[in-house]
Short mmCIF file of C-alpha atoms in Angstrom, two decimals:
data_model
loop_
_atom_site.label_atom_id
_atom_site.label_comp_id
_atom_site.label_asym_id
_atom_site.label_seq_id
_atom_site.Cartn_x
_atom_site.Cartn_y
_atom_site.Cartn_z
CA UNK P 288 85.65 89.51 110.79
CA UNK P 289 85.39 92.52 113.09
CA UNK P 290 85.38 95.73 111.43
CA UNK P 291 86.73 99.10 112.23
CA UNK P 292 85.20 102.53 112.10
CA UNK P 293 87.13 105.47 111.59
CA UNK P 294 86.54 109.11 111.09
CA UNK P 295 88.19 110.14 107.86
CA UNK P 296 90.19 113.14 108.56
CA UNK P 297 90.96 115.27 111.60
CA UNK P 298 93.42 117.94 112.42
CA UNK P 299 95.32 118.93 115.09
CA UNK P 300 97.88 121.64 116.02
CA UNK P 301 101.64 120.92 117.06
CA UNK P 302 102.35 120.28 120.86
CA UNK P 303 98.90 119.37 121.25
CA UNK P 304 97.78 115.51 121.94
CA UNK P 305 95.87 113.74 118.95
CA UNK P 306 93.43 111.33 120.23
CA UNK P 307 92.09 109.26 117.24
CA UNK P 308 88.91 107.37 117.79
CA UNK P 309 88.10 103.96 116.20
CA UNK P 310 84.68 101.80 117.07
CA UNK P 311 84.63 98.06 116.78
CA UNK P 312 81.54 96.80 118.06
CA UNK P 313 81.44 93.78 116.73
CA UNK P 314 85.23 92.46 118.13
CA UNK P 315 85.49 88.82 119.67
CA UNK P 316 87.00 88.19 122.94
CA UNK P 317 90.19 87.18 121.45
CA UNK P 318 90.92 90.22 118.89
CA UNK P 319 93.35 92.40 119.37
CA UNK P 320 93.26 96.00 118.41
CA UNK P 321 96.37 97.26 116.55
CA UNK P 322 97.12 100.50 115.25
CA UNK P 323 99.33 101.22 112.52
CA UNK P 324 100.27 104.68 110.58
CA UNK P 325 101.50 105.41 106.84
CA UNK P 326 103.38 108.23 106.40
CA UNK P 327 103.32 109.36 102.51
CA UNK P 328 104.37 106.57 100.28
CA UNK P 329 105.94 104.61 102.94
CA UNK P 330 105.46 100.91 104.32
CA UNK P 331 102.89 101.06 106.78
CA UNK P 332 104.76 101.27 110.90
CA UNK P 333 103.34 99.56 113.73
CA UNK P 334 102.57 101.68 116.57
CA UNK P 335 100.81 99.65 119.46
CA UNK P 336 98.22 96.77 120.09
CA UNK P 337 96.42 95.39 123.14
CA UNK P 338 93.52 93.23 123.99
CA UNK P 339 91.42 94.31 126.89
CA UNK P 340 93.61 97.23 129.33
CA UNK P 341 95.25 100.34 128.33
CA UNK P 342 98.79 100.04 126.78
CA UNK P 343 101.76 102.93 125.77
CA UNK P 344 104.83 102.66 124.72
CA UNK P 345 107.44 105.63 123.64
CA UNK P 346 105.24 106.20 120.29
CA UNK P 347 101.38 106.56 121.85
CA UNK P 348 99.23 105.51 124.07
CA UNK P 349 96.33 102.89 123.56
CA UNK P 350 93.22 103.42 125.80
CA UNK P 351 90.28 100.62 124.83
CA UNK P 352 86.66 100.90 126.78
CA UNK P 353 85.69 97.95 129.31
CA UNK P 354 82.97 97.01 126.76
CA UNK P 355 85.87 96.65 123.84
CA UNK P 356 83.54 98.02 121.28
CA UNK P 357 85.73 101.21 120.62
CA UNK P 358 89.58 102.47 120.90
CA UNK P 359 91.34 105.68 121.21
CA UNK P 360 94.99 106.25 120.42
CA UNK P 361 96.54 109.03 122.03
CA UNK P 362 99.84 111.15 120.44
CA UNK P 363 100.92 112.77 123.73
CA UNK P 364 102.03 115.76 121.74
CA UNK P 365 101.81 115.93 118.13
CA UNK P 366 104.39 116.81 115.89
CA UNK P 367 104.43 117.39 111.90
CA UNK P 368 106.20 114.35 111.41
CA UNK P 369 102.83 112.63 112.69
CA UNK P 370 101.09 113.27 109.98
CA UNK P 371 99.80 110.68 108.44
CA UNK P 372 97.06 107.88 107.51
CA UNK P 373 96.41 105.96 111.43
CA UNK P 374 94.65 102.51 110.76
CA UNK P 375 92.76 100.54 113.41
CA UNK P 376 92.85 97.22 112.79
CA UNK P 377 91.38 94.19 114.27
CA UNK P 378 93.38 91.13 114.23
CA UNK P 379 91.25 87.88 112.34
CA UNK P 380 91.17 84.88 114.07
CA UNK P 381 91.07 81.64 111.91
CA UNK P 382 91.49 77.88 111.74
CA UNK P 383 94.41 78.93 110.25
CA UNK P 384 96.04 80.77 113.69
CA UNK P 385 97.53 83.08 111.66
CA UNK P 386 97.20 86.97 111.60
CA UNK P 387 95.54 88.45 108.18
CA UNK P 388 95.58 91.70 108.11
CA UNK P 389 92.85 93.34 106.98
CA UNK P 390 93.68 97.83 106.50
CA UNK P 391 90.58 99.63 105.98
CA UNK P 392 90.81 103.56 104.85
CA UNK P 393 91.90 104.92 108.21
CA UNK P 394 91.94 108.30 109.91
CA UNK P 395 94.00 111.19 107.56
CA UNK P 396 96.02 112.91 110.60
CA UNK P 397 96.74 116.66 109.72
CA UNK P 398 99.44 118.20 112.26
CA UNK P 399 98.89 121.73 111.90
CA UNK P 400 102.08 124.53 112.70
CA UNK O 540 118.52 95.18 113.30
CA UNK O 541 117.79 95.94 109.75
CA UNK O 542 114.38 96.12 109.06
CA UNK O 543 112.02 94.27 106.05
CA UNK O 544 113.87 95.21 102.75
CA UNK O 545 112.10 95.02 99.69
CA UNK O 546 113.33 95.75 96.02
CA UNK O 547 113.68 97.77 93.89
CA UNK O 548 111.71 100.23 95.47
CA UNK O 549 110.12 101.23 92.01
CA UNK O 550 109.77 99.26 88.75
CA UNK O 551 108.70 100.35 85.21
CA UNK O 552 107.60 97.42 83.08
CA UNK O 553 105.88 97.56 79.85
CA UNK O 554 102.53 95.94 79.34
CA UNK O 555 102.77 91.86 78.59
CA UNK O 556 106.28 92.04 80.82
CA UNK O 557 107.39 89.95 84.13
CA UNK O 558 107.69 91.48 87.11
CA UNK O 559 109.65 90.36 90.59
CA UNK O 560 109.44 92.25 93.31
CA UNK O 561 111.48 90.53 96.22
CA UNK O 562 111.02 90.81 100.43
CA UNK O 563 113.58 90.08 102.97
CA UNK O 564 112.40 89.73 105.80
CA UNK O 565 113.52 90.88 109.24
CA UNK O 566 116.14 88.80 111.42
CA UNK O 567 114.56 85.97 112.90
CA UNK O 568 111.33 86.07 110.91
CA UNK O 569 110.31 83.38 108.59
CA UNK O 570 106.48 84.12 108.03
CA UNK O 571 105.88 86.58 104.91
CA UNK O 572 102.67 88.58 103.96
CA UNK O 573 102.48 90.23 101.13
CA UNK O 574 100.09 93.05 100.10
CA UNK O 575 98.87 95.23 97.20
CA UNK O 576 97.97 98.89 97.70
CA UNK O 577 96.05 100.72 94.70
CA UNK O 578 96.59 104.33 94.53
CA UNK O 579 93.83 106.31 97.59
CA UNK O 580 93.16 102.96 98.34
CA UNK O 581 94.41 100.94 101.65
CA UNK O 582 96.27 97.90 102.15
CA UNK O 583 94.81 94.53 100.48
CA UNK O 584 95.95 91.17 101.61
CA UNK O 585 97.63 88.68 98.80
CA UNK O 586 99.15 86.19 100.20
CA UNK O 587 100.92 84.82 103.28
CA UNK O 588 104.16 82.41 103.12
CA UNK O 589 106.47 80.08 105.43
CA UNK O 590 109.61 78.89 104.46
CA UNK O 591 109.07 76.90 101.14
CA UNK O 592 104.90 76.75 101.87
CA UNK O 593 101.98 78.82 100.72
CA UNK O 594 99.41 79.02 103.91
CA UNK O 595 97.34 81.40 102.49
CA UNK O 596 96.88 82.89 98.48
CA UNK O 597 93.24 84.04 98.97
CA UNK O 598 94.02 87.32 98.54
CA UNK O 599 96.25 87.11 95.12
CA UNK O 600 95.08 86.87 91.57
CA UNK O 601 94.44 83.09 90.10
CA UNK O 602 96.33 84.13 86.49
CA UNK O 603 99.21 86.06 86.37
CA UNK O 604 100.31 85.90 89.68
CA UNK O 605 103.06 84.04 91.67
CA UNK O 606 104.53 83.80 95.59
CA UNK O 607 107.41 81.85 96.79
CA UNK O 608 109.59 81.90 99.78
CA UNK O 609 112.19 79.58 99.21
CA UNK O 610 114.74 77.86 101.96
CA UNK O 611 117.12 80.41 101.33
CA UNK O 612 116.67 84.09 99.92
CA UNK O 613 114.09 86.74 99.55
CA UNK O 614 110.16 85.78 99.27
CA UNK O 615 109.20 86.50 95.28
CA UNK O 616 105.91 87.97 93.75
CA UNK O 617 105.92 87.68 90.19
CA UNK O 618 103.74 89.13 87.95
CA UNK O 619 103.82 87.42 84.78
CA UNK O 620 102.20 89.50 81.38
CA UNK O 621 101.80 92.60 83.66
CA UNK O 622 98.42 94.78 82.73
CA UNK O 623 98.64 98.76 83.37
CA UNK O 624 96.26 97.22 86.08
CA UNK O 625 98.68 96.09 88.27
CA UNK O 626 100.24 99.04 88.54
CA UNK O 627 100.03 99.82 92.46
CA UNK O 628 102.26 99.75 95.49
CA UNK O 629 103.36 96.11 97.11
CA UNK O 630 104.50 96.05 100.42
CA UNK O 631 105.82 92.78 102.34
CA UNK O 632 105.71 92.34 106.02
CA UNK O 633 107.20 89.82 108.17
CA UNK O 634 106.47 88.36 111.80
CA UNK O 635 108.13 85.84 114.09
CA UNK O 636 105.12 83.54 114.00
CA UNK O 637 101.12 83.64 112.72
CA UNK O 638 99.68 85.08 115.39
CA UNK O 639 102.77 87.67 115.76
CA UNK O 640 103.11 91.66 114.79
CA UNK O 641 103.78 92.46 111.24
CA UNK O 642 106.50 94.85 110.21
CA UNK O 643 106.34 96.37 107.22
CA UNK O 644 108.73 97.35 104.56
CA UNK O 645 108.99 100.30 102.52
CA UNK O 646 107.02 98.78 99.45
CA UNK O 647 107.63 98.53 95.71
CA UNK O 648 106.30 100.56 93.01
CA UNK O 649 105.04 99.33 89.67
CA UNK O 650 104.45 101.29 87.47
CA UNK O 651 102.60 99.59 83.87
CA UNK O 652 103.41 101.65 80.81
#
């Protein structure tokens, strides 16, 4: 199983763009990289995924290096309600072909006024 | 679209009590996860379902614990003779297929007196 690195806390102030690193050095060709975020008490929300280029969609952007060993996501411009826990995640490949999710600690976003 | 619903969102039992938590899962999506989060801890995998099968229990407790997903209705932990040990948060998540994103609902809360 690949694993994720992530620092444990950053800040960042409103309006501003939150990039949030994540290093998987060991990831197989054929894992995907999602992101997901936790707002307090709440069911963890998908955000993005992609394998090899650069993805966004109207939550963040996803930018992955041409070695695949690390990630960034990107909040274009932070808000308060983006506070939260961010998890990178590596999807697990199996005999099964099934996704099993494995959430490590994550990155504690701070949106500061 | 609704979303994953789970419920009740919280639950009190006493100590040597059952507990069911039930998922439904979103339109259209008959694979089931479900996961246990302790409190400051992150996400652990328990179990994964498909209509009426089990693919994958590594994750959930030999004794005590339960997971069905019948042809019709809401997937079903059960916690039989619940410990103050289990208190925690479970979340369920559902996907169109194995290899598909997860969507998460907004968890259940057990509390163990």
């Amino acid at each position: 199983d690949a694993k994720t690195t992530q620092p444990p806390s950053m800040d960042c102030a409103e309006g501003r763009a939150a990039n949030l690193p994540c290093n998987h050095s060991t990831i197989s060709g054929n894992e995907y990289v999602y992101w997901y975020r936790q707002i307090h008490s709440q069911g963890p929300q998908y955000i993005i995924h992609g394998l090899k280029n650069n993805e966004t969609n109207e939550m963040a952007s996803l930018i992955i290096t041409e070695d695949r060993k690390s990630s960034t996501l990107i909040l274009p411009h932070a808000t308060l309600r983006d506070t939260a826990v961010y998890y990178c995640i590596v999807r697990v490949g199996n005999s099964g072909g099934y996704q099993k999710v494995t959430f490590g600690t994550g990155t504690k976003l701070q949106v500061i006024p | 679209n609704a979303g994953v619903m789970q419920n009740p969102r919280h639950l009190v039992r006493r100590r040597g009590q059952e507990a069911r938590l039930r998922c439904s899962p979103m339109k259209g999506h008959s694979h089931v996860y479900w996961y246990r989060q302790l409190p400051e801890e992150g996400l652990k995998f328990m179990v994964y379902l498909q209509k009426e099968n089990i693919i994958d229990e590594s994750g959930m407790p030999k004794e005590r614990f339960s997971a069905e997903f019948p042809k019709e209705g809401p997937s079903i932990l059960r916690i039989q003779q619940v410990v103050r040990g289990d208190s925690a948060a479970y979340f369920c998540a559902s996907s169109t297929g194995g290899q598909e994103t997860q969507y998460f609902g907004p968890g259940t809360r057990l509390l163990v007196l």
